[in-house]
Amino acid sequence: MSADTAVEWDLIYRPRRMPRIAIAAAAVVLAIHIVFAALLTISDTGVHIGGSDQLGLALIGVVEAAAILLFTQPRLRVGPSGVAVRNLVGERLFGWDRVRGMTYPDKGFSARLLLPDDEHVPVLAVQAADADRAVSAMNSFRELAERYGSDSGGEMGPVEQS
């Protein structure tokens, strides 16, 4: 089941704090690499350092910043067709027949989407750092799970408190 089809979503949730931190961290990492690349030729250390070395160091900073920016991607979407979870890379759509609920473990960073056979998928969009917004998203998810997932036979509340 593809998440790209034209589907109407009742809940679209993105974290607020993690993307802001990721953008700031990416900017700092990129700035540090560019500054160090510019300062490589400031004095003679006995090692020949050329423009390609400077460019290489700056490009390493670009790659690292791009990797950090992946943390701006997490999203949770809930609708009649199921639950779509996008973490760092890619989005997966789980039909209501597979969803057993969503829980937040006691010592966890983010929520978990519960699937059959004791499987789970981390939901990086719903994080403890977002406090009341995350609680609201969990409540909204549970309301929608009751509406759309009642025929799945699974329990839609908090299943585990690990």
mmCIF file of C-alpha atoms in Angstrom, residues 26-161:
data_model
loop_
_atom_site.group_PDB
_atom_site.id
_atom_site.type_symbol
_atom_site.label_atom_id
_atom_site.label_comp_id
_atom_site.label_asym_id
_atom_site.label_seq_id
_atom_site.Cartn_x
_atom_site.Cartn_y
_atom_site.Cartn_z
ATOM 1 C CA ALA A 26 23.470 21.605 10.577
ATOM 2 C CA ALA A 27 24.257 25.317 10.270
ATOM 3 C CA VAL A 28 26.922 25.093 12.988
ATOM 4 C CA VAL A 29 28.544 22.000 11.461
ATOM 5 C CA LEU A 30 28.604 23.582 8.010
ATOM 6 C CA ALA A 31 30.013 26.868 9.356
ATOM 7 C CA ILE A 32 32.774 25.066 11.259
ATOM 8 C CA HIS A 33 33.836 23.110 8.182
ATOM 9 C CA ILE A 34 33.851 26.185 5.954
ATOM 10 C CA VAL A 35 35.847 28.218 8.475
ATOM 11 C CA PHE A 36 38.376 25.423 8.970
ATOM 12 C CA ALA A 37 38.655 24.968 5.201
ATOM 13 C CA ALA A 38 39.361 28.691 4.804
ATOM 14 C CA LEU A 39 41.949 28.620 7.602
ATOM 15 C CA LEU A 40 43.857 25.594 6.273
ATOM 16 C CA THR A 41 46.286 27.720 4.280
ATOM 17 C CA ILE A 42 46.730 30.510 6.829
ATOM 18 C CA SER A 43 50.176 29.316 7.896
ATOM 19 C CA ASP A 44 52.834 26.911 6.638
ATOM 20 C CA THR A 45 52.911 23.690 8.640
ATOM 21 C CA GLY A 46 55.232 21.816 6.298
ATOM 22 C CA VAL A 47 52.406 19.948 4.658
ATOM 23 C CA HIS A 48 51.252 21.061 1.224
ATOM 24 C CA ILE A 49 47.551 21.902 1.421
ATOM 25 C CA GLY A 50 45.853 23.061 -1.736
ATOM 26 C CA GLY A 51 42.485 24.256 -2.887
ATOM 27 C CA SER A 52 41.252 20.720 -3.409
ATOM 28 C CA ASP A 53 41.879 19.975 0.283
ATOM 29 C CA GLN A 54 39.913 23.044 1.269
ATOM 30 C CA LEU A 55 37.082 22.129 -1.082
ATOM 31 C CA GLY A 56 37.091 18.565 0.252
ATOM 32 C CA LEU A 57 36.783 19.735 3.861
ATOM 33 C CA ALA A 58 33.930 22.076 2.956
ATOM 34 C CA LEU A 59 32.143 19.292 1.044
ATOM 35 C CA ILE A 60 32.472 16.980 4.044
ATOM 36 C CA GLY A 61 30.666 19.677 6.021
ATOM 37 C CA VAL A 62 27.907 19.804 3.394
ATOM 38 C CA VAL A 63 27.437 16.024 3.570
ATOM 39 C CA GLU A 64 27.357 16.039 7.379
ATOM 40 C CA ALA A 65 24.889 18.951 7.432
ATOM 41 C CA ALA A 66 22.657 17.149 4.928
ATOM 42 C CA ALA A 67 22.688 14.045 7.121
ATOM 43 C CA ILE A 68 21.723 16.117 10.153
ATOM 44 C CA LEU A 69 18.880 17.720 8.187
ATOM 45 C CA LEU A 70 17.284 14.279 7.817
ATOM 46 C CA PHE A 71 16.021 14.864 11.358
ATOM 47 C CA THR A 72 13.629 17.501 9.968
ATOM 48 C CA GLN A 73 11.689 14.793 8.087
ATOM 49 C CA PRO A 74 9.643 12.828 10.692
ATOM 50 C CA ARG A 75 5.879 12.983 10.250
ATOM 51 C CA LEU A 76 2.822 11.024 11.346
ATOM 52 C CA ARG A 77 -0.343 10.971 9.230
ATOM 53 C CA VAL A 78 -3.548 9.213 10.237
ATOM 54 C CA GLY A 79 -6.635 8.768 8.107
ATOM 55 C CA PRO A 80 -9.202 6.289 6.836
ATOM 56 C CA SER A 81 -6.616 4.362 4.817
ATOM 57 C CA GLY A 82 -4.318 3.801 7.796
ATOM 58 C CA VAL A 83 -1.297 5.259 9.531
ATOM 59 C CA ALA A 84 1.612 6.698 7.535
ATOM 60 C CA VAL A 85 4.900 6.971 9.422
ATOM 61 C CA ARG A 86 7.826 8.887 7.952
ATOM 62 C CA ASN A 87 10.999 8.739 9.999
ATOM 63 C CA LEU A 88 14.398 9.799 8.657
ATOM 64 C CA VAL A 89 14.144 8.222 5.213
ATOM 65 C CA GLY A 90 11.005 7.021 3.478
ATOM 66 C CA GLU A 91 7.392 6.758 4.519
ATOM 67 C CA ARG A 92 5.468 3.579 5.284
ATOM 68 C CA LEU A 93 1.700 3.261 5.270
ATOM 69 C CA PHE A 94 0.164 0.710 7.616
ATOM 70 C CA GLY A 95 -3.450 -0.263 7.043
ATOM 71 C CA TRP A 96 -5.790 -0.347 10.019
ATOM 72 C CA ASP A 97 -5.862 -4.142 9.806
ATOM 73 C CA ARG A 98 -2.190 -4.154 10.875
ATOM 74 C CA VAL A 99 -2.221 -1.371 13.468
ATOM 75 C CA ARG A 100 -2.702 -2.504 17.062
ATOM 76 C CA GLY A 101 -2.142 0.881 18.707
ATOM 77 C CA MET A 102 0.501 3.405 19.632
ATOM 78 C CA THR A 103 2.342 3.591 22.905
ATOM 79 C CA TYR A 104 5.021 5.647 24.519
ATOM 80 C CA PRO A 105 7.527 3.560 26.504
ATOM 81 C CA ASP A 106 8.600 4.878 29.923
ATOM 82 C CA LYS A 107 12.257 5.220 28.939
ATOM 83 C CA GLY A 108 11.764 6.044 25.299
ATOM 84 C CA PHE A 109 12.659 8.903 23.020
ATOM 85 C CA SER A 110 9.625 8.571 20.778
ATOM 86 C CA ALA A 111 6.331 6.752 20.438
ATOM 87 C CA ARG A 112 5.943 3.309 18.899
ATOM 88 C CA LEU A 113 3.337 2.128 16.446
ATOM 89 C CA LEU A 114 2.324 -1.355 17.562
ATOM 90 C CA LEU A 115 1.915 -4.038 14.928
ATOM 91 C CA PRO A 116 0.919 -7.718 15.074
ATOM 92 C CA ASP A 117 3.340 -10.370 16.388
ATOM 93 C CA ASP A 118 4.941 -8.026 18.944
ATOM 94 C CA GLU A 119 6.470 -5.851 16.249
ATOM 95 C CA HIS A 120 6.677 -2.094 16.473
ATOM 96 C CA VAL A 121 7.809 0.841 14.366
ATOM 97 C CA PRO A 122 9.315 3.918 15.996
ATOM 98 C CA VAL A 123 7.358 7.105 15.367
ATOM 99 C CA LEU A 124 10.038 9.798 15.589
ATOM 100 C CA ALA A 125 7.458 12.524 15.044
ATOM 101 C CA VAL A 126 5.908 11.983 18.497
ATOM 102 C CA GLN A 127 8.614 12.814 21.037
ATOM 103 C CA ALA A 128 8.779 13.531 24.727
ATOM 104 C CA ALA A 129 10.552 16.821 23.997
ATOM 105 C CA ASP A 130 7.350 18.218 22.486
ATOM 106 C CA ALA A 131 5.485 17.623 25.782
ATOM 107 C CA ASP A 132 1.835 18.726 25.507
ATOM 108 C CA ARG A 133 1.831 18.650 21.700
ATOM 109 C CA ALA A 134 2.940 15.006 21.775
ATOM 110 C CA VAL A 135 0.249 14.134 24.329
ATOM 111 C CA SER A 136 -2.344 15.816 22.124
ATOM 112 C CA ALA A 137 -1.100 13.863 19.101
ATOM 113 C CA MET A 138 -1.320 10.582 21.025
ATOM 114 C CA ASN A 139 -4.884 11.408 22.117
ATOM 115 C CA SER A 140 -5.874 12.344 18.571
ATOM 116 C CA PHE A 141 -4.337 9.125 17.282
ATOM 117 C CA ARG A 142 -6.297 7.058 19.799
ATOM 118 C CA GLU A 143 -9.570 8.774 18.856
ATOM 119 C CA LEU A 144 -8.948 8.099 15.171
ATOM 120 C CA ALA A 145 -7.860 4.533 15.930
ATOM 121 C CA GLU A 146 -11.188 3.931 17.663
ATOM 122 C CA ARG A 147 -13.038 5.348 14.670
ATOM 123 C CA TYR A 148 -11.123 3.581 11.875
ATOM 124 C CA GLY A 149 -9.520 0.595 13.557
ATOM 125 C CA SER A 150 -12.410 -0.879 15.507
ATOM 126 C CA ASP A 151 -12.826 -3.749 13.059
ATOM 127 C CA SER A 152 -9.203 -4.853 13.372
ATOM 128 C CA GLY A 153 -9.823 -6.662 16.637
ATOM 129 C CA GLY A 154 -6.707 -5.247 18.252
ATOM 130 C CA GLU A 155 -6.491 -3.117 21.349
ATOM 131 C CA MET A 156 -6.027 0.532 20.480
ATOM 132 C CA GLY A 157 -4.944 1.911 23.833
ATOM 133 C CA PRO A 158 -1.581 1.816 25.538
ATOM 134 C CA VAL A 159 -0.600 -1.822 25.315
ATOM 135 C CA GLU A 160 2.789 -1.828 26.966
ATOM 136 C CA GLN A 161 4.439 0.219 29.660
#
